[in-house]
Amino acid sequence: MADGRIADSMNVLAASVLAAALSTGAIDSWVKANRQAVLDELTALLSIPNVASDTANIERNAELLQKMLQLRGAKTSLLRVEGAPPAVFGEITTPGATRTLVFYAHYDGQPVVASDWATDPWKPVIRDDHIYARSASDDKGPIVAMLAAIDALRASRIPLKSNLKFFLEGEEEAGSPHLRQILEKHAALLDGDLWIFGDGPVHQSRRMQVYYGVRGVTGMELTIYGPSRALHSGHYGNWAPNPAALLANALASMRDSDGRILIAGFDDDVRPLTEREKGAIAAVPAVDEDLRRELALGGSEAGNAPIAERINRPAMNIRGIRAGAVGSQASNAIPTSATASVDFRLVPGQTPARVREKVERHLRSLGYHLTSSEPTVEERRSHPRVARLQWDEGYPAARTSMDLPIARSAVAAIGGDIIELPTLGGSLPIYIFEEVLHAPLIGVPIVNHDNSQHAANENLRLQNLWDGIRVYAALLAGME
Amino acid sequence: MADGRIADSMNVLAASVLAAALSTGAIDSWVKANRQAVLDELTALLSIPNVASDTANIERNAELLQKMLQLRGAKTSLLRVEGAPPAVFGEITTPGATRTLVFYAHYDGQPVVASDWATDPWKPVIRDDHIYARSASDDKGPIVAMLAAIDALRASRIPLKSNLKFFLEGEEEAGSPHLRQILEKHAALLDGDLWIFGDGPVHQSRRMQVYYGVRGVTGMELTIYGPSRALHSGHYGNWAPNPAALLANALASMRDSDGRILIAGFDDDVRPLTEREKGAIAAVPAVDEDLRRELALGGSEAGNAPIAERINRPAMNIRGIRAGAVGSQASNAIPTSATASVDFRLVPGQTPARVREKVERHLRSLGYHLTSSEPTVEERRSHPRVARLQWDEGYPAARTSMDLPIARSAVAAIGGDIIELPTLGGSLPIYIFEEVLHAPLIGVPIVNHDNSQHAANENLRLQNLWDGIRVYAALLAGME
């Protein structure tokens, strides 16, 4: 207790020093003087391809991240389980600190369709004050910002106030299939008082935000079968079932044009929002009109309902459809199969297993015989409608209480006019951290919302990088 | 008249000689002895790529076809109009003949997706008694069969009984945009008593068939727009309109899972079938069960209604859909647009212009602002739903009377247990021949129904080629 009191008064002192330093712009000055060094480090990291299945390059990413952590004096190790990309662990012990923050980000990225990119996804380029590369925002940018925050504090002689651990995952974009196993195996090492998630974007108004939860996600690939060989659409058109038409009808029966999910009972498991959560959502600034303008949209779903409200509901998204051919490649033929890739965004109360159950019941109600692998000729012959479903593992949503003292302390340290979101639209495997480590968790994202994450031409707005360094510095040195 | 009588008795004599020759198998014997030569000629023709837009190769096809016709003593010419592949014309005058048959086939082929083919589409290979190549069946096979029929008759000393003209089109698979112009320009040259169409397949029972009409066709490319850049499906999923979901809903609103067209008034223009036509349709042997088995289908549209009945109705076929990505390329993103390629098969009474009018009215009723070119950002911003429609020219259906004496004479000459179809499912620009040349027209197809025409691995069953030579020989030498 006595030690605690001394530490407390030291903390108050440190906090005053920090407040002064930040207010006089020490961190900003450091950033201004060190931009090129920060960009060089980010560029080196972005230059290594990072799709989770690309083992050789994933290992190169992990190797470089370890070196980057070691440069800041962190003790590092690679947390490995069989058949998974390693998680990169790092630990910086702060003398006198009584609290441990654990910083989470992932270093793997979504697959790319290189032909859709203006430049090579793994040859970062700076254009119009943005840096373009896969994972520039999601999540390599935040990792570099956190390390730069440490450099900036040290250069400004502002002491860190918490112990700091890093947990950098290597397969988040592949659905984190080994995350639970890694956390369970290394639970002691990963012990901490608050997890800080660097993943996700700031608010569309460009104001900083913290989030207390995320939507869960599950996905499926739905393939509907037609004739075993492509047929002339004249000789067989409106006799042979057309799988593209069947798929369009199946998808339309699951989700209407306005985003409403029509699958029976889909919303039954949804846990209602608390009054405090509803209040936070209502306080989120309306950016819808600007967003629609920016995205060349004449309207958004559900009669232009606010985005903050919409992302607190479940969603069904069609990622892609492939059937036959279009354009100059199109021929007058009935295709043999049609495939849709779909993801579902889940809110607290829903689970991937229950979603799967409801989707399968729905498809069966349309007359589909369902298989999980390529159906045999005999299966196709003996059922008028045959569909193959391949499910991602997926994971449920999670939502931390908005009232936790340590969370409120973090929000206070960041300062400014922060938006608080009960649930971020995107998905992270937060539920596993809750289940395995029982640690509270908040998200402190720094990257721009318009970063084309998961798509072609992903980018990070440089101003967000500079601001992010200041935000993370405030967390490391300013929390009461 | 006297001449006519002499000619008539000579014809009767010739017919008897022919009947004897055919019954003793002279044509079959010739075929047996000359298979390799026929295949060599077909292989050479199939080896030249023949997509209508590939001008250099189209000209090479036309050149070779002229040579092939000249080898049979035909006077040939290339019928040209500005900007179109030439039609190849040939004429063989038969001394004493009072009747002129005009043989129609097209030498261009559908575009290919080479990666879907087991072998190169333009390097013909023989496998399991089929020859595989683009246009093996549609229509280069019938052209070679007709020429071989002339060779076989001459080698067997059986005289041709009609004058014979050839009209070989070079842009049928591109929708025959210049056909009318070519026919109008060369109407005198193309004068004839009966047009014989070599396009299309024999019946699925493998029995020979003649057809009196074809469905018309028109097609469209429908692109529906979403956000101007791909968006993370978590952060924006069920706020931003998903163009793939909009497209699925639009298509499903136009055509249900059972092939029923739901566009208001679509069937209003359909000319009803006559009692005789209904009778012919009812007499078509039921092949549906075998077909479903062959195609690994557990059912066909409209509650397993007979195919002969179904192809006498209009159809809406989805040729292909492209949106976002599927499989390992799929990412959790809302795509920026979604495109479907659609063809409509029309029956007598319908026109492409009226179909277009009804489809556009339907899409407008769903709230779509329609454009014919890429919409501007301002258009996208000012309309909640924006779709681009690109229409093919298309053409209406046509149907010749089943009672014409010259048609009955042709059917009698072919002999055997012939199926008569009022309308073939596929489409040909027959209406132009009717309108411009006022000549009766019947289809005498010879190729196998299971030829994967318009798709990958198009093929011609060799037995159909041999049988086709005999059928065409009977037409040339046996018509009363």
mmCIF file of N, CA, C and O in Angstrom, chain A residues 110 215 221 228-229 232-235 237-239 242 249 255 288 293-295 298 301 310 314 317-324 327 329 331-332 343 345 380-381 425-426 450 454, chain B residues 110 112 215 221 228-229 233-235 237-239 242 249 255 288 293-295 298 301 310 314 317-324 327 331-332 343 345 380-381 425-426 450 454:
data_model
loop_
_atom_site.group_PDB
_atom_site.id
_atom_site.type_symbol
_atom_site.label_atom_id
_atom_site.label_comp_id
_atom_site.label_asym_id
_atom_site.label_seq_id
_atom_site.Cartn_x
_atom_site.Cartn_y
_atom_site.Cartn_z
ATOM 1 N N GLN A 110 -5.369 -9.235 -45.727
ATOM 2 C CA GLN A 110 -6.317 -9.915 -46.624
ATOM 3 C C GLN A 110 -5.623 -10.284 -47.941
ATOM 4 O O GLN A 110 -4.703 -9.586 -48.373
ATOM 5 N N ARG A 215 -18.429 -6.610 -33.848
ATOM 6 C CA ARG A 215 -19.326 -7.639 -34.349
ATOM 7 C C ARG A 215 -18.540 -8.932 -34.535
ATOM 8 O O ARG A 215 -17.335 -8.914 -34.801
ATOM 9 N N GLU A 221 -19.425 -20.168 -48.359
ATOM 10 C CA GLU A 221 -19.383 -20.199 -49.807
ATOM 11 C C GLU A 221 -20.529 -21.116 -50.216
ATOM 12 O O GLU A 221 -20.594 -22.279 -49.816
ATOM 13 N N SER A 228 -24.788 -30.868 -65.620
ATOM 14 C CA SER A 228 -23.398 -31.273 -65.428
ATOM 15 C C SER A 228 -22.478 -30.743 -66.524
ATOM 16 O O SER A 228 -21.265 -30.791 -66.381
ATOM 17 N N ARG A 229 -23.048 -30.290 -67.628
ATOM 18 C CA ARG A 229 -22.232 -29.561 -68.606
ATOM 19 C C ARG A 229 -23.020 -28.326 -69.046
ATOM 20 O O ARG A 229 -24.255 -28.302 -68.970
ATOM 21 N N HIS A 232 -26.572 -24.960 -74.237
ATOM 22 C CA HIS A 232 -27.030 -23.875 -75.108
ATOM 23 C C HIS A 232 -28.319 -23.295 -74.531
ATOM 24 O O HIS A 232 -29.286 -24.022 -74.287
ATOM 25 N N SER A 233 -28.309 -21.981 -74.301
ATOM 26 C CA SER A 233 -29.462 -21.378 -73.633
ATOM 27 C C SER A 233 -30.685 -21.326 -74.533
ATOM 28 O O SER A 233 -31.805 -21.141 -74.051
ATOM 29 N N GLY A 234 -30.493 -21.507 -75.844
ATOM 30 C CA GLY A 234 -31.648 -21.567 -76.723
ATOM 31 C C GLY A 234 -32.293 -22.936 -76.658
ATOM 32 O O GLY A 234 -33.488 -23.075 -76.388
ATOM 33 N N HIS A 235 -31.499 -23.962 -76.834
ATOM 34 C CA HIS A 235 -32.056 -25.319 -76.901
ATOM 35 C C HIS A 235 -32.562 -25.809 -75.553
ATOM 36 O O HIS A 235 -33.438 -26.668 -75.493
ATOM 37 N N GLY A 237 -32.937 -23.464 -72.707
ATOM 38 C CA GLY A 237 -33.370 -22.358 -71.841
ATOM 39 C C GLY A 237 -34.855 -22.393 -71.582
ATOM 40 O O GLY A 237 -35.624 -22.374 -72.490
ATOM 41 N N ASN A 238 -35.284 -22.337 -70.550
ATOM 42 C CA ASN A 238 -36.377 -22.632 -69.621
ATOM 43 C C ASN A 238 -36.838 -24.069 -69.568
ATOM 44 O O ASN A 238 -37.989 -24.344 -69.327
ATOM 45 N N TRP A 239 -35.886 -24.962 -69.751
ATOM 46 C CA TRP A 239 -36.104 -26.370 -69.371
ATOM 47 C C TRP A 239 -35.079 -26.721 -68.285
ATOM 48 O O TRP A 239 -35.436 -27.119 -67.192
ATOM 49 N N ASN A 242 -31.297 -23.123 -64.271
ATOM 50 C CA ASN A 242 -30.147 -22.237 -64.425
ATOM 51 C C ASN A 242 -29.595 -21.916 -63.026
ATOM 52 O O ASN A 242 -30.262 -21.260 -62.228
ATOM 53 N N ASN A 249 -32.135 -16.160 -56.802
ATOM 54 C CA ASN A 249 -33.360 -16.332 -56.026
ATOM 55 C C ASN A 249 -33.064 -16.728 -54.581
ATOM 56 O O ASN A 249 -33.713 -16.239 -53.653
ATOM 57 N N ARG A 255 -32.030 -12.097 -48.110
ATOM 58 C CA ARG A 255 -31.700 -10.687 -47.817
ATOM 59 C C ARG A 255 -32.371 -9.840 -48.872
ATOM 60 O O ARG A 255 -32.165 -10.052 -50.050
ATOM 61 N N ASP A 288 -23.489 10.420 -42.102
ATOM 62 C CA ASP A 288 -24.076 9.661 -43.206
ATOM 63 C C ASP A 288 -24.123 10.446 -44.517
ATOM 64 O O ASP A 288 -23.798 9.916 -45.573
ATOM 65 N N ARG A 293 -22.060 11.037 -49.927
ATOM 66 C CA ARG A 293 -21.507 11.898 -50.974
ATOM 67 C C ARG A 293 -20.127 11.380 -51.402
ATOM 68 O O ARG A 293 -19.846 11.226 -52.583
ATOM 69 N N GLU A 294 -19.306 11.078 -50.398
ATOM 70 C CA GLU A 294 -17.947 10.592 -50.655
ATOM 71 C C GLU A 294 -17.971 9.294 -51.460
ATOM 72 O O GLU A 294 -17.115 9.042 -52.304
ATOM 73 N N LEU A 295 -18.967 8.449 -51.181
ATOM 74 C CA LEU A 295 -19.034 7.121 -51.808
ATOM 75 C C LEU A 295 -19.945 7.105 -53.034
ATOM 76 O O LEU A 295 -20.234 6.039 -53.580
ATOM 77 N N GLY A 298 -26.571 7.426 -53.663
ATOM 78 C CA GLY A 298 -27.794 8.215 -53.604
ATOM 79 C C GLY A 298 -28.669 7.843 -52.416
ATOM 80 O O GLY A 298 -29.695 8.461 -52.171
ATOM 81 N N GLU A 301 -28.874 1.924 -46.771
ATOM 82 C CA GLU A 301 -29.930 0.945 -46.495
ATOM 83 C C GLU A 301 -30.867 1.390 -45.366
ATOM 84 O O GLU A 301 -30.546 2.287 -44.592
ATOM 85 N N ARG A 310 -26.872 1.134 -37.551
ATOM 86 C CA ARG A 310 -26.887 -0.039 -38.424
ATOM 87 C C ARG A 310 -25.811 -1.057 -38.041
ATOM 88 O O ARG A 310 -26.039 -2.260 -38.126
ATOM 89 N N PRO A 314 -27.080 -7.214 -36.827
ATOM 90 C CA PRO A 314 -26.428 -8.207 -37.688
ATOM 91 C C PRO A 314 -26.534 -7.812 -39.161
ATOM 92 O O PRO A 314 -27.448 -7.077 -39.537
ATOM 93 N N ASN A 317 -23.663 -9.895 -45.878
ATOM 94 C CA ASN A 317 -22.956 -9.238 -46.978
ATOM 95 C C ASN A 317 -22.570 -10.249 -48.050
ATOM 96 O O ASN A 317 -22.044 -11.313 -47.742
ATOM 97 N N ILE A 318 -22.860 -9.908 -49.311
ATOM 98 C CA ILE A 318 -22.393 -10.762 -50.413
ATOM 99 C C ILE A 318 -21.032 -10.243 -50.849
ATOM 100 O O ILE A 318 -20.908 -9.126 -51.338
ATOM 101 N N ARG A 319 -20.006 -11.072 -50.609
ATOM 102 C CA ARG A 319 -18.634 -10.679 -50.944
ATOM 103 C C ARG A 319 -18.384 -10.797 -52.441
ATOM 104 O O ARG A 319 -17.574 -10.076 -53.015
ATOM 105 N N GLY A 320 -19.072 -11.770 -53.061
ATOM 106 C CA GLY A 320 -18.849 -11.963 -54.497
ATOM 107 C C GLY A 320 -19.764 -13.027 -55.056
ATOM 108 O O GLY A 320 -20.310 -13.853 -54.320
ATOM 109 N N ILE A 321 -19.962 -12.958 -56.353
ATOM 110 C CA ILE A 321 -20.732 -13.983 -57.075
ATOM 111 C C ILE A 321 -19.960 -14.331 -58.344
ATOM 112 O O ILE A 321 -19.458 -13.448 -59.034
ATOM 113 N N ARG A 322 -19.878 -15.615 -58.625
ATOM 114 C CA ARG A 322 -19.270 -16.084 -59.868
ATOM 115 C C ARG A 322 -20.178 -17.115 -60.519
ATOM 116 O O ARG A 322 -20.528 -18.122 -59.905
ATOM 117 N N ALA A 323 -20.557 -16.849 -61.758
ATOM 118 C CA ALA A 323 -21.332 -17.821 -62.538
ATOM 119 C C ALA A 323 -21.112 -17.497 -63.994
ATOM 120 O O ALA A 323 -21.123 -16.319 -64.370
ATOM 121 N N GLY A 324 -20.905 -18.517 -64.816
ATOM 122 C CA GLY A 324 -20.752 -18.297 -66.250
ATOM 123 C C GLY A 324 -19.762 -17.188 -66.538
ATOM 124 O O GLY A 324 -18.714 -17.092 -65.901
ATOM 125 N N GLY A 327 -19.769 -9.830 -70.184
ATOM 126 C CA GLY A 327 -18.985 -9.018 -71.115
ATOM 127 C C GLY A 327 -18.667 -9.787 -72.376
ATOM 128 O O GLY A 327 -19.449 -10.623 -72.836
ATOM 129 N N GLN A 329 -16.767 -12.114 -72.800
ATOM 130 C CA GLN A 329 -16.588 -13.548 -72.560
ATOM 131 C C GLN A 329 -17.922 -14.282 -72.442
ATOM 132 O O GLN A 329 -17.951 -15.518 -72.416
ATOM 133 N N SER A 331 -21.218 -16.201 -73.157
ATOM 134 C CA SER A 331 -21.777 -16.949 -74.284
ATOM 135 C C SER A 331 -23.185 -17.381 -73.900
ATOM 136 O O SER A 331 -23.533 -17.406 -72.723
ATOM 137 N N ASN A 332 -23.979 -17.687 -74.907
ATOM 138 C CA ASN A 332 -25.380 -18.020 -74.664
ATOM 139 C C ASN A 332 -25.500 -19.413 -74.090
ATOM 140 O O ASN A 332 -25.993 -20.329 -74.735
ATOM 141 N N ASP A 343 -20.577 -13.147 -46.173
ATOM 142 C CA ASP A 343 -20.222 -13.083 -44.758
ATOM 143 C C ASP A 343 -21.382 -12.521 -43.953
ATOM 144 O O ASP A 343 -22.172 -11.731 -44.449
ATOM 145 N N ARG A 345 -22.226 -10.623 -40.339
ATOM 146 C CA ARG A 345 -21.686 -9.919 -39.184
ATOM 147 C C ARG A 345 -22.649 -10.139 -38.022
ATOM 148 O O ARG A 345 -23.848 -9.910 -38.164
ATOM 149 N N ARG A 380 -26.699 -35.374 -57.379
ATOM 150 C CA ARG A 380 -27.288 -34.355 -58.254
ATOM 151 C C ARG A 380 -28.502 -34.915 -58.984
ATOM 152 O O ARG A 380 -29.484 -34.203 -59.195
ATOM 153 N N ARG A 381 -28.428 -36.193 -59.355
ATOM 154 C CA ARG A 381 -29.560 -36.799 -60.058
ATOM 155 C C ARG A 381 -30.770 -37.004 -59.156
ATOM 156 O O ARG A 381 -31.903 -36.996 -59.612
ATOM 157 N N GLY A 425 -18.224 -1.840 -36.233
ATOM 158 C CA GLY A 425 -18.828 -2.664 -37.287
ATOM 159 C C GLY A 425 -17.995 -3.875 -37.654
ATOM 160 O O GLY A 425 -18.525 -4.959 -37.913
ATOM 161 N N GLY A 426 -16.673 -3.701 -37.678
ATOM 162 C CA GLY A 426 -15.785 -4.782 -38.085
ATOM 163 C C GLY A 426 -15.707 -5.884 -37.047
ATOM 164 O O GLY A 426 -16.305 -5.788 -35.967
ATOM 165 N N ASP A 450 -11.399 5.748 -44.484
ATOM 166 C CA ASP A 450 -11.433 5.573 -45.945
ATOM 167 C C ASP A 450 -10.116 4.972 -46.428
ATOM 168 O O ASP A 450 -9.443 5.509 -47.283
ATOM 169 N N HIS A 454 -9.065 -4.356 -46.773
ATOM 170 C CA HIS A 454 -9.618 -5.601 -47.333
ATOM 171 C C HIS A 454 -9.802 -5.530 -48.841
ATOM 172 O O HIS A 454 -10.178 -6.529 -49.447
ATOM 173 N N GLN B 110 -18.745 -18.941 -81.199
ATOM 174 C CA GLN B 110 -18.829 -18.194 -79.942
ATOM 175 C C GLN B 110 -17.428 -17.941 -79.381
ATOM 176 O O GLN B 110 -16.524 -18.749 -79.590
ATOM 177 N N VAL B 112 -14.427 -17.988 -76.663
ATOM 178 C CA VAL B 112 -14.055 -19.099 -75.789
ATOM 179 C C VAL B 112 -13.427 -18.589 -74.500
ATOM 180 O O VAL B 112 -12.834 -17.515 -74.476
ATOM 181 N N ARG B 215 -36.523 -19.710 -82.074
ATOM 182 C CA ARG B 215 -36.788 -18.603 -81.174
ATOM 183 C C ARG B 215 -35.914 -17.415 -81.567
ATOM 184 O O ARG B 215 -34.826 -17.574 -82.116
ATOM 185 N N GLU B 221 -26.608 -6.661 -70.797
ATOM 186 C CA GLU B 221 -25.665 -6.681 -69.699
ATOM 187 C C GLU B 221 -26.189 -5.662 -68.690
ATOM 188 O O GLU B 221 -26.359 -4.490 -69.018
ATOM 189 N N SER B 228 -18.624 3.875 -54.464
ATOM 190 C CA SER B 228 -17.629 4.130 -55.512
ATOM 191 C C SER B 228 -16.292 3.463 -55.223
ATOM 192 O O SER B 228 -15.446 3.371 -56.094
ATOM 193 N N ARG B 229 -16.077 3.025 -53.966
ATOM 194 C CA ARG B 229 -14.909 2.168 -53.706
ATOM 195 C C ARG B 229 -15.362 1.004 -52.827
ATOM 196 O O ARG B 229 -16.357 1.127 -52.101
ATOM 197 N N SER B 233 -16.797 -4.916 -45.175
ATOM 198 C CA SER B 233 -18.178 -5.363 -44.934
ATOM 199 C C SER B 233 -18.546 -5.310 -43.454
ATOM 200 O O SER B 233 -19.719 -5.360 -43.107
ATOM 201 N N GLY B 234 -17.553 -5.218 -42.581
ATOM 202 C CA GLY B 234 -17.863 -5.058 -41.169
ATOM 203 C C GLY B 234 -18.251 -3.620 -40.861
ATOM 204 O O GLY B 234 -19.318 -3.350 -40.329
ATOM 205 N N HIS B 235 -17.400 -2.691 -41.275
ATOM 206 C CA HIS B 235 -17.642 -1.294 -40.914
ATOM 207 C C HIS B 235 -18.833 -0.693 -41.654
ATOM 208 O O HIS B 235 -19.444 0.259 -41.173
ATOM 209 N N GLY B 237 -21.193 -2.883 -43.509
ATOM 210 C CA GLY B 237 -22.192 -3.908 -43.858
ATOM 211 C C GLY B 237 -23.501 -3.665 -43.147
ATOM 212 O O GLY B 237 -23.532 -3.574 -41.953
ATOM 213 N N ASN B 238 -24.493 -3.645 -43.684
ATOM 214 C CA ASN B 238 -25.871 -3.190 -43.708
ATOM 215 C C ASN B 238 -26.091 -1.712 -43.503
ATOM 216 O O ASN B 238 -27.091 -1.298 -42.973
ATOM 217 N N TRP B 239 -25.173 -0.936 -44.011
ATOM 218 C CA TRP B 239 -25.421 0.495 -44.215
ATOM 219 C C TRP B 239 -25.278 0.789 -45.722
ATOM 220 O O TRP B 239 -26.205 1.280 -46.338
ATOM 221 N N ASN B 242 -25.334 -3.044 -51.093
ATOM 222 C CA ASN B 242 -24.451 -4.056 -51.672
ATOM 223 C C ASN B 242 -24.941 -4.373 -53.086
ATOM 224 O O ASN B 242 -26.031 -4.927 -53.259
ATOM 225 N N ASN B 249 -31.468 -9.553 -56.066
ATOM 226 C CA ASN B 249 -32.880 -9.222 -55.895
ATOM 227 C C ASN B 249 -33.526 -8.794 -57.215
ATOM 228 O O ASN B 249 -34.661 -9.181 -57.506
ATOM 229 N N ARG B 255 -37.330 -13.289 -62.680
ATOM 230 C CA ARG B 255 -37.414 -14.700 -63.068
ATOM 231 C C ARG B 255 -37.363 -15.510 -61.799
ATOM 232 O O ARG B 255 -36.439 -15.363 -61.007
ATOM 233 N N ASP B 288 -37.057 -36.367 -71.792
ATOM 234 C CA ASP B 288 -36.727 -35.584 -70.603
ATOM 235 C C ASP B 288 -36.023 -36.397 -69.527
ATOM 236 O O ASP B 288 -35.043 -35.946 -68.922
ATOM 237 N N ARG B 293 -31.080 -37.450 -66.632
ATOM 238 C CA ARG B 293 -30.083 -38.398 -66.155
ATOM 239 C C ARG B 293 -28.703 -38.040 -66.711
ATOM 240 O O ARG B 293 -27.711 -37.963 -65.979
ATOM 241 N N GLU B 294 -28.672 -37.803 -68.025
ATOM 242 C CA GLU B 294 -27.415 -37.467 -68.705
ATOM 243 C C GLU B 294 -26.789 -36.192 -68.126
ATOM 244 O O GLU B 294 -25.562 -36.090 -68.025
ATOM 245 N N LEU B 295 -27.628 -35.246 -67.749
ATOM 246 C CA LEU B 295 -27.139 -33.949 -67.276
ATOM 247 C C LEU B 295 -27.049 -33.861 -65.750
ATOM 248 O O LEU B 295 -26.796 -32.799 -65.198
ATOM 249 N N GLY B 298 -31.761 -33.495 -61.052
ATOM 250 C CA GLY B 298 -32.832 -34.143 -60.295
ATOM 251 C C GLY B 298 -34.208 -33.629 -60.672
ATOM 252 O O GLY B 298 -35.222 -34.138 -60.191
ATOM 253 N N GLU B 301 -37.290 -27.498 -65.146
ATOM 254 C CA GLU B 301 -38.167 -26.395 -64.733
ATOM 255 C C GLU B 301 -39.644 -26.673 -64.996
ATOM 256 O O GLU B 301 -39.997 -27.576 -65.759
ATOM 257 N N ARG B 310 -41.528 -26.596 -73.576
ATOM 258 C CA ARG B 310 -40.862 -25.467 -72.946
ATOM 259 C C ARG B 310 -40.165 -24.557 -73.959
ATOM 260 O O ARG B 310 -40.161 -23.337 -73.793
ATOM 261 N N PRO B 314 -41.216 -18.255 -74.341
ATOM 262 C CA PRO B 314 -40.060 -17.364 -74.121
ATOM 263 C C PRO B 314 -39.259 -17.795 -72.895
ATOM 264 O O PRO B 314 -39.809 -18.431 -71.987
ATOM 265 N N ASN B 317 -32.580 -16.286 -69.621
ATOM 266 C CA ASN B 317 -31.410 -17.061 -69.192
ATOM 267 C C ASN B 317 -30.321 -16.142 -68.654
ATOM 268 O O ASN B 317 -29.988 -15.140 -69.270
ATOM 269 N N ILE B 318 -29.784 -16.494 -67.476
ATOM 270 C CA ILE B 318 -28.638 -15.741 -66.956
ATOM 271 C C ILE B 318 -27.372 -16.418 -67.462
ATOM 272 O O ILE B 318 -27.094 -17.567 -67.131
ATOM 273 N N ARG B 319 -26.645 -15.719 -68.332
ATOM 274 C CA ARG B 319 -25.422 -16.269 -68.919
ATOM 275 C C ARG B 319 -24.274 -16.229 -67.930
ATOM 276 O O ARG B 319 -23.383 -17.069 -67.970
ATOM 277 N N GLY B 320 -24.293 -15.229 -67.057
ATOM 278 C CA GLY B 320 -23.201 -15.114 -66.095
ATOM 279 C C GLY B 320 -23.424 -13.975 -65.128
ATOM 280 O O GLY B 320 -24.211 -13.063 -65.390
ATOM 281 N N ILE B 321 -22.773 -14.062 -63.994
ATOM 282 C CA ILE B 321 -22.790 -12.988 -62.990
ATOM 283 C C ILE B 321 -21.357 -12.778 -62.510
ATOM 284 O O ILE B 321 -20.638 -13.741 -62.260
ATOM 285 N N ARG B 322 -20.981 -11.519 -62.390
ATOM 286 C CA ARG B 322 -19.674 -11.175 -61.828
ATOM 287 C C ARG B 322 -19.845 -10.074 -60.800
ATOM 288 O O ARG B 322 -20.400 -9.021 -61.101
ATOM 289 N N ALA B 323 -19.373 -10.345 -59.590
ATOM 290 C CA ALA B 323 -19.365 -9.325 -58.542
ATOM 291 C C ALA B 323 -18.309 -9.733 -57.541
ATOM 292 O O ALA B 323 -18.198 -10.920 -57.202
ATOM 293 N N GLY B 324 -17.538 -8.779 -57.075
ATOM 294 C CA GLY B 324 -16.531 -9.066 -56.051
ATOM 295 C C GLY B 324 -15.710 -10.291 -56.415
ATOM 296 O O GLY B 324 -15.310 -10.475 -57.562
ATOM 297 N N GLY B 327 -14.217 -17.753 -53.308
ATOM 298 C CA GLY B 327 -13.119 -18.680 -53.044
ATOM 299 C C GLY B 327 -11.983 -17.996 -52.311
ATOM 300 O O GLY B 327 -12.201 -17.099 -51.488
ATOM 301 N N SER B 331 -12.724 -11.395 -50.341
ATOM 302 C CA SER B 331 -12.363 -10.638 -49.156
ATOM 303 C C SER B 331 -13.635 -10.037 -48.579
ATOM 304 O O SER B 331 -14.644 -9.922 -49.267
ATOM 305 N N ASN B 332 -13.573 -9.675 -47.298
ATOM 306 C CA ASN B 332 -14.771 -9.178 -46.611
ATOM 307 C C ASN B 332 -15.070 -7.755 -47.026
ATOM 308 O O ASN B 332 -14.910 -6.824 -46.244
ATOM 309 N N ASP B 343 -29.673 -13.432 -71.469
ATOM 310 C CA ASP B 343 -30.308 -13.475 -72.786
ATOM 311 C C ASP B 343 -31.772 -13.869 -72.655
ATOM 312 O O ASP B 343 -32.155 -14.586 -71.740
ATOM 313 N N ARG B 345 -34.909 -15.527 -74.837
ATOM 314 C CA ARG B 345 -35.322 -16.243 -76.050
ATOM 315 C C ARG B 345 -36.760 -15.854 -76.341
ATOM 316 O O ARG B 345 -37.610 -15.956 -75.450
ATOM 317 N N ARG B 380 -24.811 8.887 -59.797
ATOM 318 C CA ARG B 380 -24.812 7.914 -58.700
ATOM 319 C C ARG B 380 -25.228 8.569 -57.389
ATOM 320 O O ARG B 380 -25.934 7.969 -56.581
ATOM 321 N N ARG B 381 -24.778 9.796 -57.200
ATOM 322 C CA ARG B 381 -25.138 10.493 -55.963
ATOM 323 C C ARG B 381 -26.608 10.865 -55.913
ATOM 324 O O ARG B 381 -27.202 10.953 -54.841
ATOM 325 N N GLY B 425 -35.386 -24.556 -80.160
ATOM 326 C CA GLY B 425 -35.105 -23.698 -79.009
ATOM 327 C C GLY B 425 -34.100 -22.603 -79.289
ATOM 328 O O GLY B 425 -34.223 -21.481 -78.792
ATOM 329 N N GLY B 426 -33.107 -22.920 -80.101
ATOM 330 C CA GLY B 426 -32.048 -21.962 -80.387
ATOM 331 C C GLY B 426 -32.520 -20.846 -81.292
ATOM 332 O O GLY B 426 -33.664 -20.828 -81.751
ATOM 333 N N ASP B 450 -25.735 -33.124 -77.717
ATOM 334 C CA ASP B 450 -24.834 -32.991 -76.564
ATOM 335 C C ASP B 450 -23.450 -32.550 -77.039
ATOM 336 O O ASP B 450 -22.448 -33.199 -76.767
ATOM 337 N N HIS B 454 -21.446 -23.436 -77.849
ATOM 338 C CA HIS B 454 -21.380 -22.145 -77.127
ATOM 339 C C HIS B 454 -20.581 -22.249 -75.829
ATOM 340 O O HIS B 454 -20.390 -21.238 -75.168
#
